[in-house]
JSON list of C-alpha atoms in Angstrom, two decimals:
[
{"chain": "A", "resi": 1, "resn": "UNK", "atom": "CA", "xyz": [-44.30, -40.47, -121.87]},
{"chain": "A", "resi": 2, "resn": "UNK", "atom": "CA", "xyz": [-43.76, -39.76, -125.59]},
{"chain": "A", "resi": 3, "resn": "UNK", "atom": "CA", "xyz": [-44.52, -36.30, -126.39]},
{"chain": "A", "resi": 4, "resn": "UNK", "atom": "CA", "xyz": [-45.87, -35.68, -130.16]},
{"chain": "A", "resi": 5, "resn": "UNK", "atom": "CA", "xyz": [-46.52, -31.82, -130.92]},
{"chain": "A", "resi": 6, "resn": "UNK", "atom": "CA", "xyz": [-48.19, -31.05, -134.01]},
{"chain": "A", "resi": 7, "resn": "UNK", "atom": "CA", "xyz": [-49.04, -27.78, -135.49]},
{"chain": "A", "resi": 8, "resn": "UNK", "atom": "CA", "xyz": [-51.11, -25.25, -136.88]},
{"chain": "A", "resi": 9, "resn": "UNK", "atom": "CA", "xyz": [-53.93, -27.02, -134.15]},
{"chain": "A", "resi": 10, "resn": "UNK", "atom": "CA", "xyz": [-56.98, -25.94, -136.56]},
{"chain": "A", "resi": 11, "resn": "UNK", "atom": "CA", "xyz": [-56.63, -24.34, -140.21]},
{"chain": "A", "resi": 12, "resn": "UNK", "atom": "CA", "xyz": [-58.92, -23.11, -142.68]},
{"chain": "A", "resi": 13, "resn": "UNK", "atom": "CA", "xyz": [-57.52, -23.16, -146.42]},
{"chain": "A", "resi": 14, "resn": "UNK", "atom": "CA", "xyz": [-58.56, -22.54, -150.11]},
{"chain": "A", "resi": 15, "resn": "UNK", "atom": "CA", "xyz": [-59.23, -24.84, -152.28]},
{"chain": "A", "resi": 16, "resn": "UNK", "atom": "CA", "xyz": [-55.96, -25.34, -154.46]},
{"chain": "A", "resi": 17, "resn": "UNK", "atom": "CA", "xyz": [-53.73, -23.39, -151.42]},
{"chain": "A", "resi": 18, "resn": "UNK", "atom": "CA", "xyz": [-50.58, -25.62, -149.90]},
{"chain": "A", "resi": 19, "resn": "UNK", "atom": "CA", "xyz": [-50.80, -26.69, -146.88]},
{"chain": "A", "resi": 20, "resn": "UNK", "atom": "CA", "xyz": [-48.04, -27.64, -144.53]},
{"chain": "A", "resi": 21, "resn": "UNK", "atom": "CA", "xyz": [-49.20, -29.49, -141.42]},
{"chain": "A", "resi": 22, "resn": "UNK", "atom": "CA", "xyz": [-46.25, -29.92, -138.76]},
{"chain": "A", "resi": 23, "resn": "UNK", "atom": "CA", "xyz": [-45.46, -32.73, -136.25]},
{"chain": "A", "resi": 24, "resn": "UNK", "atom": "CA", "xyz": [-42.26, -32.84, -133.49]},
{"chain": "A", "resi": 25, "resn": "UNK", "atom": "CA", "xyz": [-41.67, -36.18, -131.63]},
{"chain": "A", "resi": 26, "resn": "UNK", "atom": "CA", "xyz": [-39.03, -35.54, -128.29]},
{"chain": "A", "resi": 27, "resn": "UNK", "atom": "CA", "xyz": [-38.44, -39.19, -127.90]},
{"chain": "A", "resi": 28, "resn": "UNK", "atom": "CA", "xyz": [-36.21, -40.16, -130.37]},
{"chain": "A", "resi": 29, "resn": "UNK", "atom": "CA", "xyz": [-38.57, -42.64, -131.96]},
{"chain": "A", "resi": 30, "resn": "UNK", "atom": "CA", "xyz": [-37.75, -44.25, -135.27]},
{"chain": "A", "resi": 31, "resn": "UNK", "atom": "CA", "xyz": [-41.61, -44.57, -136.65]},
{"chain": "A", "resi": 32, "resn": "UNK", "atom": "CA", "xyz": [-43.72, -41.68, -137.44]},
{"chain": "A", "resi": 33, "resn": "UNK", "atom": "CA", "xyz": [-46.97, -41.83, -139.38]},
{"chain": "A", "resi": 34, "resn": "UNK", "atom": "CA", "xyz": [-50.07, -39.20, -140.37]},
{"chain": "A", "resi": 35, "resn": "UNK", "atom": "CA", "xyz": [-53.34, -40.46, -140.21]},
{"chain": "A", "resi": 36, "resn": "UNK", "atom": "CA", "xyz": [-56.62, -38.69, -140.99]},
{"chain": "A", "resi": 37, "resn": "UNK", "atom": "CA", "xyz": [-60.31, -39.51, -139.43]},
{"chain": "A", "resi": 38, "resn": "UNK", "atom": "CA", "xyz": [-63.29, -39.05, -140.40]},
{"chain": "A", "resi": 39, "resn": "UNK", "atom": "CA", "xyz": [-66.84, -40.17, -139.42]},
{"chain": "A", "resi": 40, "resn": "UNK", "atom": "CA", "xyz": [-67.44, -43.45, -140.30]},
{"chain": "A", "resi": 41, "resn": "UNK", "atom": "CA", "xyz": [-63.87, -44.70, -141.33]},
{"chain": "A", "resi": 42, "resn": "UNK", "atom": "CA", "xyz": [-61.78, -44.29, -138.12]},
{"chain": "A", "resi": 43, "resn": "UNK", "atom": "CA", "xyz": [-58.29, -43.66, -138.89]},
{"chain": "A", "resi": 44, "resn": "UNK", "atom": "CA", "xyz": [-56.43, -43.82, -142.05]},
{"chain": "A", "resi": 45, "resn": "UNK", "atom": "CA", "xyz": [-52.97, -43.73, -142.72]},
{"chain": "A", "resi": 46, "resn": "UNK", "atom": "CA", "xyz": [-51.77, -41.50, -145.01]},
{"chain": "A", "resi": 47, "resn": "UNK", "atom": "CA", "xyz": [-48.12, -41.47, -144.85]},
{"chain": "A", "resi": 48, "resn": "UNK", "atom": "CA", "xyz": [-45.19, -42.99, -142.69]},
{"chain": "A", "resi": 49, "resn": "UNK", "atom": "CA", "xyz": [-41.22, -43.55, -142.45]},
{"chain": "A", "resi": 50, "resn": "UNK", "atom": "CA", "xyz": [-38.99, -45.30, -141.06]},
{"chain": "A", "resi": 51, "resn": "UNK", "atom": "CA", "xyz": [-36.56, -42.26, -140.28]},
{"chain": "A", "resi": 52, "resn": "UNK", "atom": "CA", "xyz": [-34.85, -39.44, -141.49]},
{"chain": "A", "resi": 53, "resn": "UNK", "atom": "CA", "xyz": [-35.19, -39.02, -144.85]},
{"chain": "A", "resi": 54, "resn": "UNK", "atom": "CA", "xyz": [-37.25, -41.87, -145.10]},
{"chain": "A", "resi": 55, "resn": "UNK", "atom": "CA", "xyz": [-40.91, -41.53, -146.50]},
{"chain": "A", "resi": 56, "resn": "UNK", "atom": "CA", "xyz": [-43.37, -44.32, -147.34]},
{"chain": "A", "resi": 57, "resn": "UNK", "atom": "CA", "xyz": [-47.13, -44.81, -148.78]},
{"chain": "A", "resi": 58, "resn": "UNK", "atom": "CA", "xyz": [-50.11, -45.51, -146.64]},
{"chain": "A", "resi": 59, "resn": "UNK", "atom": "CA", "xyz": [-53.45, -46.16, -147.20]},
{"chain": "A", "resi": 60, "resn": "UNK", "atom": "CA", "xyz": [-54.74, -43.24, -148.94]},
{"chain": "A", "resi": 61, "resn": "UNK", "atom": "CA", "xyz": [-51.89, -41.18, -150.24]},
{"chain": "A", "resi": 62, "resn": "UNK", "atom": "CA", "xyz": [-53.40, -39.40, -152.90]},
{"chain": "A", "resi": 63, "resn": "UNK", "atom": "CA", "xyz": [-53.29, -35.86, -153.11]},
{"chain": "A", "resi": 64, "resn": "UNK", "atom": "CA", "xyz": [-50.75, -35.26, -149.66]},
{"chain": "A", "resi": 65, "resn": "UNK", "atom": "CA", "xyz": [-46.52, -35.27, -149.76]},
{"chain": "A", "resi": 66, "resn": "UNK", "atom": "CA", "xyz": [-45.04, -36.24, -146.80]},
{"chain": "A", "resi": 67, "resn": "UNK", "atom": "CA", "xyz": [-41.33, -34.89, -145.33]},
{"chain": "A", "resi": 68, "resn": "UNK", "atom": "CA", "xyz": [-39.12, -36.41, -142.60]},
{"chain": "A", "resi": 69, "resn": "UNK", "atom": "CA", "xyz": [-35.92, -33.53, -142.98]},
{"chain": "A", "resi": 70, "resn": "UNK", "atom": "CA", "xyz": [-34.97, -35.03, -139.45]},
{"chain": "A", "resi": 71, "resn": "UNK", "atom": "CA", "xyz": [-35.28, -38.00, -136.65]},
{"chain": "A", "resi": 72, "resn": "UNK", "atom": "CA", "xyz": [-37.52, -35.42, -134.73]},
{"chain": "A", "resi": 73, "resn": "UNK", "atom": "CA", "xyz": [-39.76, -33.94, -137.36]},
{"chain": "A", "resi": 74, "resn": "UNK", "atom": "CA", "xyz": [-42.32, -35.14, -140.13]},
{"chain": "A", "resi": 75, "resn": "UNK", "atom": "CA", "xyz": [-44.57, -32.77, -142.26]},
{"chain": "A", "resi": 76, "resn": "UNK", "atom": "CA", "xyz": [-47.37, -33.66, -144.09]},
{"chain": "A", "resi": 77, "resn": "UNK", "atom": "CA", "xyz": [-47.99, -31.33, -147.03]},
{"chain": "A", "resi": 78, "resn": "UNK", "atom": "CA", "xyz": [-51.03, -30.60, -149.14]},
{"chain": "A", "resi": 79, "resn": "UNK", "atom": "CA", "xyz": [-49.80, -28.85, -152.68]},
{"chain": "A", "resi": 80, "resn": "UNK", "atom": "CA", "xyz": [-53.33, -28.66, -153.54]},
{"chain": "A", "resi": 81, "resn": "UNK", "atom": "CA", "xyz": [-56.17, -28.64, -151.32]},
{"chain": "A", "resi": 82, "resn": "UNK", "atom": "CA", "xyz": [-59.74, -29.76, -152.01]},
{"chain": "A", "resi": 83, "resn": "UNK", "atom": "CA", "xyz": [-62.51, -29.48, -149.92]},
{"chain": "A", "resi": 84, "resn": "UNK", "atom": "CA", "xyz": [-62.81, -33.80, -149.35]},
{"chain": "A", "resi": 85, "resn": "UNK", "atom": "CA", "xyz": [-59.26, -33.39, -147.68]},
{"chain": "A", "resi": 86, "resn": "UNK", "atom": "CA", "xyz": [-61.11, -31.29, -144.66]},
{"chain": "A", "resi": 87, "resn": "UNK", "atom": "CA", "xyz": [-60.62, -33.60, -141.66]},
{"chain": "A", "resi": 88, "resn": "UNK", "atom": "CA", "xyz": [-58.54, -34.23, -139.10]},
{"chain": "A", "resi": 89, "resn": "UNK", "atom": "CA", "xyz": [-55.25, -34.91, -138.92]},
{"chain": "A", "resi": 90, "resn": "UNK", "atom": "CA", "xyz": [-53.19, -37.27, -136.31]},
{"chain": "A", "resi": 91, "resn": "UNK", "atom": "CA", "xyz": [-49.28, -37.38, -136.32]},
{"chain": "A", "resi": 92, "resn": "UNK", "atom": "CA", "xyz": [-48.30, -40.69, -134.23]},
{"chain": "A", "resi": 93, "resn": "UNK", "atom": "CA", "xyz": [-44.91, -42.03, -133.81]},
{"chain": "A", "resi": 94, "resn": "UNK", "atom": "CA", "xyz": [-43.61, -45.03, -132.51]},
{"chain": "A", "resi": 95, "resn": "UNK", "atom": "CA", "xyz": [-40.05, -46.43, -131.53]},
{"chain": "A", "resi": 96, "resn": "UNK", "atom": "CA", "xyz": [-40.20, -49.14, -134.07]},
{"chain": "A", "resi": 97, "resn": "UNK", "atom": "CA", "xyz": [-42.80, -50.96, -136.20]},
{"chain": "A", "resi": 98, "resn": "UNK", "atom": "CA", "xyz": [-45.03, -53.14, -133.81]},
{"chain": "A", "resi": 99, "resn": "UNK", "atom": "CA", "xyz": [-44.39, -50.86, -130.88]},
{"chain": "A", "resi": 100, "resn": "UNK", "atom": "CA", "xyz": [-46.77, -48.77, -128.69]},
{"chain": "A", "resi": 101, "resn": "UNK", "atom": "CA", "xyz": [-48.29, -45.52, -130.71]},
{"chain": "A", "resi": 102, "resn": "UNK", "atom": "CA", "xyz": [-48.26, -42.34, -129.64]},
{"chain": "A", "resi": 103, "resn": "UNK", "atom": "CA", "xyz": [-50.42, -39.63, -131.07]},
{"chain": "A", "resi": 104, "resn": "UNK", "atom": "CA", "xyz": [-50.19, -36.11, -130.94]},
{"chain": "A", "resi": 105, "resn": "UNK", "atom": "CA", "xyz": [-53.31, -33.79, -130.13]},
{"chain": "A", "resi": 106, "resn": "UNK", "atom": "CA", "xyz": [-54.60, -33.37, -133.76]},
{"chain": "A", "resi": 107, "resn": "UNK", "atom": "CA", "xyz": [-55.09, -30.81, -136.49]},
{"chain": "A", "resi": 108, "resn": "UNK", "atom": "CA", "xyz": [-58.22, -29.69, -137.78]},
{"chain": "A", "resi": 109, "resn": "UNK", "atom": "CA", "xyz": [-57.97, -28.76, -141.55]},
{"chain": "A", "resi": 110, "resn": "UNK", "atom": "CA", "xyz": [-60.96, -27.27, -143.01]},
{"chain": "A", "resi": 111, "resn": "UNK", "atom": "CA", "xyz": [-61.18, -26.53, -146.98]},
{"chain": "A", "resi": 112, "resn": "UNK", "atom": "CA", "xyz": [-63.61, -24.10, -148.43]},
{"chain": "B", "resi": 1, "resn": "UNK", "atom": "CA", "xyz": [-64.04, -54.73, -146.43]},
{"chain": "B", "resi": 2, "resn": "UNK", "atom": "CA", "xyz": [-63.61, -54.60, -142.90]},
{"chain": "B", "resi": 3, "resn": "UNK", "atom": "CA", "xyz": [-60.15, -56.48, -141.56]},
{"chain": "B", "resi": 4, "resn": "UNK", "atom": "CA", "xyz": [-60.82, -55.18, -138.09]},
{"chain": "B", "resi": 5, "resn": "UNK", "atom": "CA", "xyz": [-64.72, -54.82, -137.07]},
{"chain": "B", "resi": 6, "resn": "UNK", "atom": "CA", "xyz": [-65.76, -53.20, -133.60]},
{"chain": "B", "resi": 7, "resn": "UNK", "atom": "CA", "xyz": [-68.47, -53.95, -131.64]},
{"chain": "B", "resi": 8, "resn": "UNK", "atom": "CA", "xyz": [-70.78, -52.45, -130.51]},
{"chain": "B", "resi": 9, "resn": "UNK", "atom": "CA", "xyz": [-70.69, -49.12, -132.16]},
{"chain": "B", "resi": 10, "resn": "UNK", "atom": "CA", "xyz": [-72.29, -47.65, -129.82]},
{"chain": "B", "resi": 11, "resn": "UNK", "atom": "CA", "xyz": [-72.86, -47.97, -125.78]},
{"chain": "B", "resi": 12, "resn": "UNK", "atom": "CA", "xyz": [-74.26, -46.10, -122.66]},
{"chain": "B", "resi": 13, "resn": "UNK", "atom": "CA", "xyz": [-73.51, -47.02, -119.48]},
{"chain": "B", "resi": 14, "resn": "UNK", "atom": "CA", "xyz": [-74.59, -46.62, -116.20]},
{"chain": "B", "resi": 15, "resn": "UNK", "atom": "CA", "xyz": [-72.27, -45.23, -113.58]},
{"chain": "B", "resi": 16, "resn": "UNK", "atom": "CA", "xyz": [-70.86, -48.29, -111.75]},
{"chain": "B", "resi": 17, "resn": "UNK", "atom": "CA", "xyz": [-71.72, -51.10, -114.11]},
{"chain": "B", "resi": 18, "resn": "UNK", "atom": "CA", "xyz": [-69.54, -53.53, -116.03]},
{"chain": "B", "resi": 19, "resn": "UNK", "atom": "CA", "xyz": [-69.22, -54.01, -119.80]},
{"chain": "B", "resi": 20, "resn": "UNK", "atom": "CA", "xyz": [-67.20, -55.40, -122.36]},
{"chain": "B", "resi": 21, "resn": "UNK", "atom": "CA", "xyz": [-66.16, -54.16, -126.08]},
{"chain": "B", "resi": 22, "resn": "UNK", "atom": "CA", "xyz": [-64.82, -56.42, -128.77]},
{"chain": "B", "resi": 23, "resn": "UNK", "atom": "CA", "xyz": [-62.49, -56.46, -131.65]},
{"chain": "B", "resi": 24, "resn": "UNK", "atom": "CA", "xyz": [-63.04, -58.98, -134.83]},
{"chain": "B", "resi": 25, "resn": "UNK", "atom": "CA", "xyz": [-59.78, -59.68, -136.98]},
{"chain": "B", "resi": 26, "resn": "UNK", "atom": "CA", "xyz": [-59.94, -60.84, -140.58]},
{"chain": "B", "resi": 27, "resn": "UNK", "atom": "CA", "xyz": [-56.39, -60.65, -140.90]},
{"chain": "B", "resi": 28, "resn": "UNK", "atom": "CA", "xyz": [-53.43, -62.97, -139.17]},
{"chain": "B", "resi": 29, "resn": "UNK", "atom": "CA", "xyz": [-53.05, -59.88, -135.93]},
{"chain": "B", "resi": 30, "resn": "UNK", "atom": "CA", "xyz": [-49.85, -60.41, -134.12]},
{"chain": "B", "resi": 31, "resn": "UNK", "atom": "CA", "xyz": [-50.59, -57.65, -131.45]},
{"chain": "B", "resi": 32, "resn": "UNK", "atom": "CA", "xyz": [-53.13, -55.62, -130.38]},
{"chain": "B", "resi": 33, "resn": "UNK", "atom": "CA", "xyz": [-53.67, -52.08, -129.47]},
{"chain": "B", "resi": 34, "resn": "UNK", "atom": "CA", "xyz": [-56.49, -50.27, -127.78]},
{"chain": "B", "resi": 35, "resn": "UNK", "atom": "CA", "xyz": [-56.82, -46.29, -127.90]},
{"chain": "B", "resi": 36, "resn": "UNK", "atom": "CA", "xyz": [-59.26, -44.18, -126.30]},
{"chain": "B", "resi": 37, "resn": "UNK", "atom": "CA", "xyz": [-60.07, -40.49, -127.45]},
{"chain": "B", "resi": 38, "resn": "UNK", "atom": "CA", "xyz": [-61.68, -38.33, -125.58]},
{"chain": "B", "resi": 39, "resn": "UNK", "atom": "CA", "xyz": [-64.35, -35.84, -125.94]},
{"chain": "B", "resi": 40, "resn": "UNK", "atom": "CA", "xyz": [-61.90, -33.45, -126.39]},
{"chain": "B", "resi": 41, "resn": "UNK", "atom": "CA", "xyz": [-60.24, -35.63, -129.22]},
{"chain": "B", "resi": 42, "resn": "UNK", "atom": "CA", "xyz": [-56.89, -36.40, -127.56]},
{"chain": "B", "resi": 43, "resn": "UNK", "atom": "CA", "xyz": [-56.44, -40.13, -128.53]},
{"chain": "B", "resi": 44, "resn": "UNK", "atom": "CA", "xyz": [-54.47, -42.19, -125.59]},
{"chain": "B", "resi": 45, "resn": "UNK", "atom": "CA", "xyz": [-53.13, -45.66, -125.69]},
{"chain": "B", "resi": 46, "resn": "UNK", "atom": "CA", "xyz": [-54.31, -47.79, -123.31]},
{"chain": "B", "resi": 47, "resn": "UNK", "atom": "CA", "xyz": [-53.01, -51.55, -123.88]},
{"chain": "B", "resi": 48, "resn": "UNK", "atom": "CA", "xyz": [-50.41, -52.79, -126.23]},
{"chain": "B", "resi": 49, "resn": "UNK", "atom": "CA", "xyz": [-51.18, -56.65, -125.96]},
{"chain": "B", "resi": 50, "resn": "UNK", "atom": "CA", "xyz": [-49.51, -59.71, -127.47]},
{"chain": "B", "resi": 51, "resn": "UNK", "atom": "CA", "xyz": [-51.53, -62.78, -127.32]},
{"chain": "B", "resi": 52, "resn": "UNK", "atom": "CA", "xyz": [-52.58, -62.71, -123.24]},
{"chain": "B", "resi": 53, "resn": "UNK", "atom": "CA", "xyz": [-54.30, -60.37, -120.93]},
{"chain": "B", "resi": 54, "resn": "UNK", "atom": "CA", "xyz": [-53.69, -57.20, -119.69]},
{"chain": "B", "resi": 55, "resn": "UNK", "atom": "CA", "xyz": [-55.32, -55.26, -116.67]},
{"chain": "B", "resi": 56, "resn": "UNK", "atom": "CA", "xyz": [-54.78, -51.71, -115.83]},
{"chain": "B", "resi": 57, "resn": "UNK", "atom": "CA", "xyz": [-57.21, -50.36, -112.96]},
{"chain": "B", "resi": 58, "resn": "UNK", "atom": "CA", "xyz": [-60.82, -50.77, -113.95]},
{"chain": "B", "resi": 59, "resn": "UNK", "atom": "CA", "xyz": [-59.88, -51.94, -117.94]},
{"chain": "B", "resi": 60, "resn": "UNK", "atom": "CA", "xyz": [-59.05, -55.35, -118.49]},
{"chain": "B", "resi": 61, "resn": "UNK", "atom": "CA", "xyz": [-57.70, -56.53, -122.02]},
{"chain": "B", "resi": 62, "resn": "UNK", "atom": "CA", "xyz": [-57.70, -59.91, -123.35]},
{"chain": "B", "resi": 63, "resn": "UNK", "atom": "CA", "xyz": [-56.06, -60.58, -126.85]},
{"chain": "B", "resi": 64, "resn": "UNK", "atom": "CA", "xyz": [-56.72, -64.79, -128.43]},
{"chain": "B", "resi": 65, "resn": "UNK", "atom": "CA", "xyz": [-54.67, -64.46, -131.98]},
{"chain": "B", "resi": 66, "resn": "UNK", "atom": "CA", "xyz": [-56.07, -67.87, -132.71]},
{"chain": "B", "resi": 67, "resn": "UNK", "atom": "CA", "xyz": [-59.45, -66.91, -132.44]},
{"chain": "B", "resi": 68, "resn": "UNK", "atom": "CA", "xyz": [-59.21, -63.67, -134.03]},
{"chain": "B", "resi": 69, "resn": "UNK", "atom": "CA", "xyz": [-60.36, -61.25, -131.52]},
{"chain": "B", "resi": 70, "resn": "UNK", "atom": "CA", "xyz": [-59.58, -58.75, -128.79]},
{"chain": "B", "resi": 71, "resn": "UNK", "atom": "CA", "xyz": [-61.94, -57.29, -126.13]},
{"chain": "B", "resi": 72, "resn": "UNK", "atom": "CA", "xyz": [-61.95, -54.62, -123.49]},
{"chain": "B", "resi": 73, "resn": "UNK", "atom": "CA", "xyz": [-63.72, -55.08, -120.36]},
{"chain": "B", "resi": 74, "resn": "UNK", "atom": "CA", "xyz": [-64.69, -52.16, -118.19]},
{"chain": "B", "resi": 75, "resn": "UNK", "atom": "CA", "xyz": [-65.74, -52.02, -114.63]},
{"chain": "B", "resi": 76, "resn": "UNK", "atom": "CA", "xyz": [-67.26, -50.15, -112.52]},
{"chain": "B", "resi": 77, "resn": "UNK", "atom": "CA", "xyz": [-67.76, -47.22, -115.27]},
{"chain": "B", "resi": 78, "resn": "UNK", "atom": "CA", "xyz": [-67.19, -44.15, -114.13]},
{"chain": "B", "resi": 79, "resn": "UNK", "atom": "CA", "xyz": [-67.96, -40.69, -116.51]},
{"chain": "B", "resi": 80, "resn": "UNK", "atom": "CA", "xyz": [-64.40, -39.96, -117.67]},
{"chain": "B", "resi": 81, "resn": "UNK", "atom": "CA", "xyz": [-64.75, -43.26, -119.19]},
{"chain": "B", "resi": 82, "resn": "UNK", "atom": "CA", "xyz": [-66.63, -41.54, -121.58]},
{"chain": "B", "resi": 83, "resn": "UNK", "atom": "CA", "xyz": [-65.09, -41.44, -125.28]},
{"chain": "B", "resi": 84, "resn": "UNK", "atom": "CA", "xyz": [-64.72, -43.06, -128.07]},
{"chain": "B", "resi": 85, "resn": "UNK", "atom": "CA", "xyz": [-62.47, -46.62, -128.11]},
{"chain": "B", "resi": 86, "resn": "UNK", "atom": "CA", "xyz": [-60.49, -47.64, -130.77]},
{"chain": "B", "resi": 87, "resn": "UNK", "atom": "CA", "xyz": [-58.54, -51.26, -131.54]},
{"chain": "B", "resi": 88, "resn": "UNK", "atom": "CA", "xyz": [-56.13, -51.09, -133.90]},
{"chain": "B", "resi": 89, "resn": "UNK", "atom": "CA", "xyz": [-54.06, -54.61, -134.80]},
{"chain": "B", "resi": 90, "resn": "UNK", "atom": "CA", "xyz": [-50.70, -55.40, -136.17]},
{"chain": "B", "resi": 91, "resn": "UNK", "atom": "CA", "xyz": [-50.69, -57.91, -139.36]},
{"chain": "B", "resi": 92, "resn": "UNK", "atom": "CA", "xyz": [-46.77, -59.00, -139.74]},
{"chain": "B", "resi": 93, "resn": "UNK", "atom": "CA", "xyz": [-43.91, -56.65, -140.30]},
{"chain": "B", "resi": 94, "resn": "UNK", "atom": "CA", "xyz": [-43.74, -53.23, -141.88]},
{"chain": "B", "resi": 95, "resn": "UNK", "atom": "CA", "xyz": [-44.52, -49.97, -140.58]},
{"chain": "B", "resi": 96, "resn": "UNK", "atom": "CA", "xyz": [-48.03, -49.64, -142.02]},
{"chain": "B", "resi": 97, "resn": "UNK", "atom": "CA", "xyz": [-49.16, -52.37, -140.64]},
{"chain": "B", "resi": 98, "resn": "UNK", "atom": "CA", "xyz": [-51.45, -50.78, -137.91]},
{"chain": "B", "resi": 99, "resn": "UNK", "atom": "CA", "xyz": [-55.22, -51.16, -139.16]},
{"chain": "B", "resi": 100, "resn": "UNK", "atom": "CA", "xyz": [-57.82, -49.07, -137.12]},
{"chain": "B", "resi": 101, "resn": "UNK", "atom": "CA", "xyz": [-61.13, -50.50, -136.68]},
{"chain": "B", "resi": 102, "resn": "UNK", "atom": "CA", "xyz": [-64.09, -47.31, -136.77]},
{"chain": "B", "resi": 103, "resn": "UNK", "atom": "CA", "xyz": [-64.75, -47.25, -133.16]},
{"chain": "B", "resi": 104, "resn": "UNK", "atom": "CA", "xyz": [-67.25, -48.18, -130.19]},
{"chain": "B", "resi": 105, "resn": "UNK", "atom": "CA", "xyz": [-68.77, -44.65, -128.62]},
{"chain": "B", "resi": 106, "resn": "UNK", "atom": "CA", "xyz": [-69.13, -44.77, -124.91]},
{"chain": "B", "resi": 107, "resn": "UNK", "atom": "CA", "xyz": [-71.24, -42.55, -123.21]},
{"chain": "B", "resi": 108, "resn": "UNK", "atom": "CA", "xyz": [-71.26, -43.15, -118.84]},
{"chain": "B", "resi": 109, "resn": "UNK", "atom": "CA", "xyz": [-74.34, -41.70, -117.22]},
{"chain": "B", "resi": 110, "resn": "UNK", "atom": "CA", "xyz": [-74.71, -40.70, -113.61]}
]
């Protein structure tokens, strides 16, 4: 079973802090992707890649950075946070494009 | 608008009875996958489906690529059924290519 860590868990930030939210894959996959979900729109991607070093836009990519420094890890980062990016945040990987997902447990980002 | 449209968006269930979700695809899906999350909010995969059918216990998946849709059936509900399901498909190549649809809410009763 893929296991996809992803940290802080919960977070409460200023409005115009950074934010750095973390995400660890053990399986070696290739794919990794951040998605955010809120009421009413299911899940969105934000960012993905294709593998170290690799970063690519999603759906809604405004306002958030995304990092893959290695096979294993891939950071989603907020350089200025606004209260409409308070949600909740799903790292996922994947061995390759069209295979099974794998999320991790979620981070809940709130932004007064 | 909406290339992948659940139905219903909402169900209860009895304990022990039988029912079916469904998936609607306005774009050319070459697989299929269905998620649940828990109450809790831990979302797990379920099926990955190519055009076919799937069974795993009490879920059954069925996925016709001609016709556009994908459903779930469920049987014999039981309570930790309860959660929210999601169908998300796969339009051609490319990493992004996983589109979520919002969702059918499932609430089991005793």
């Amino acid at each position: 079973e893929a296991a996809v860590t992803q940290s802080p868990r919960n977070k409460v930030a200023v409005t115009g802090g950074k934010v750095t939210l973390s995400c660890n894959q053990t399986n070696n996959h290739n794919n990794m992707y951040w998605y955010r979900q809120d009421t009413g729109h299911g899940l969105r991607l934000i960012h993905y890649s294709y593998g170290a070093g690799s970063t690519e836009k999603g759906d809604i990519p405004d306002g958030y950075k995304a990092s893959r420094p290695s096979q294993e890890n891939f950071s989603l980062i907020l350089e200025l946070a606004t209260p409409s990016q308070t949600s909740v945040y799903f790292c996922a990987s994947a061995q390759n494009s069209g295979n099974t997902l794998y999320f991790g447990e979620g981070s809940r980002l709130i932004v007064v | 608008g909406d290339k992948v449209k659940q139905s219903p968006s909402a169900l209860s269930l009895q304990e022990g009875t039988n029912s079916a979700l469904r998936c609607n695809f306005s774009i050319a899906a070459t697989t299929v996958q269905w998620f649940l999350q828990n109450p809790r909010g831990s979302l797990m995969n379920l099926f990955y489906l190519v055009p076919g059918t799937k069974e795993n216990g009490r879920l059954k998946s069925a996925f016709d690529s001609k016709e556009s849709y994908s459903t779930l059936h469920i049987r014999d509900a039981q309570l930790e059924d309860s959660g929210t399901y999601f169908c998300a498909a796969e339009a051609g190549q490319g990493g992004r290519a996983l589109i979520f649809g919002t969702g059918t809410t499932v609430s089991v009763s005793p």
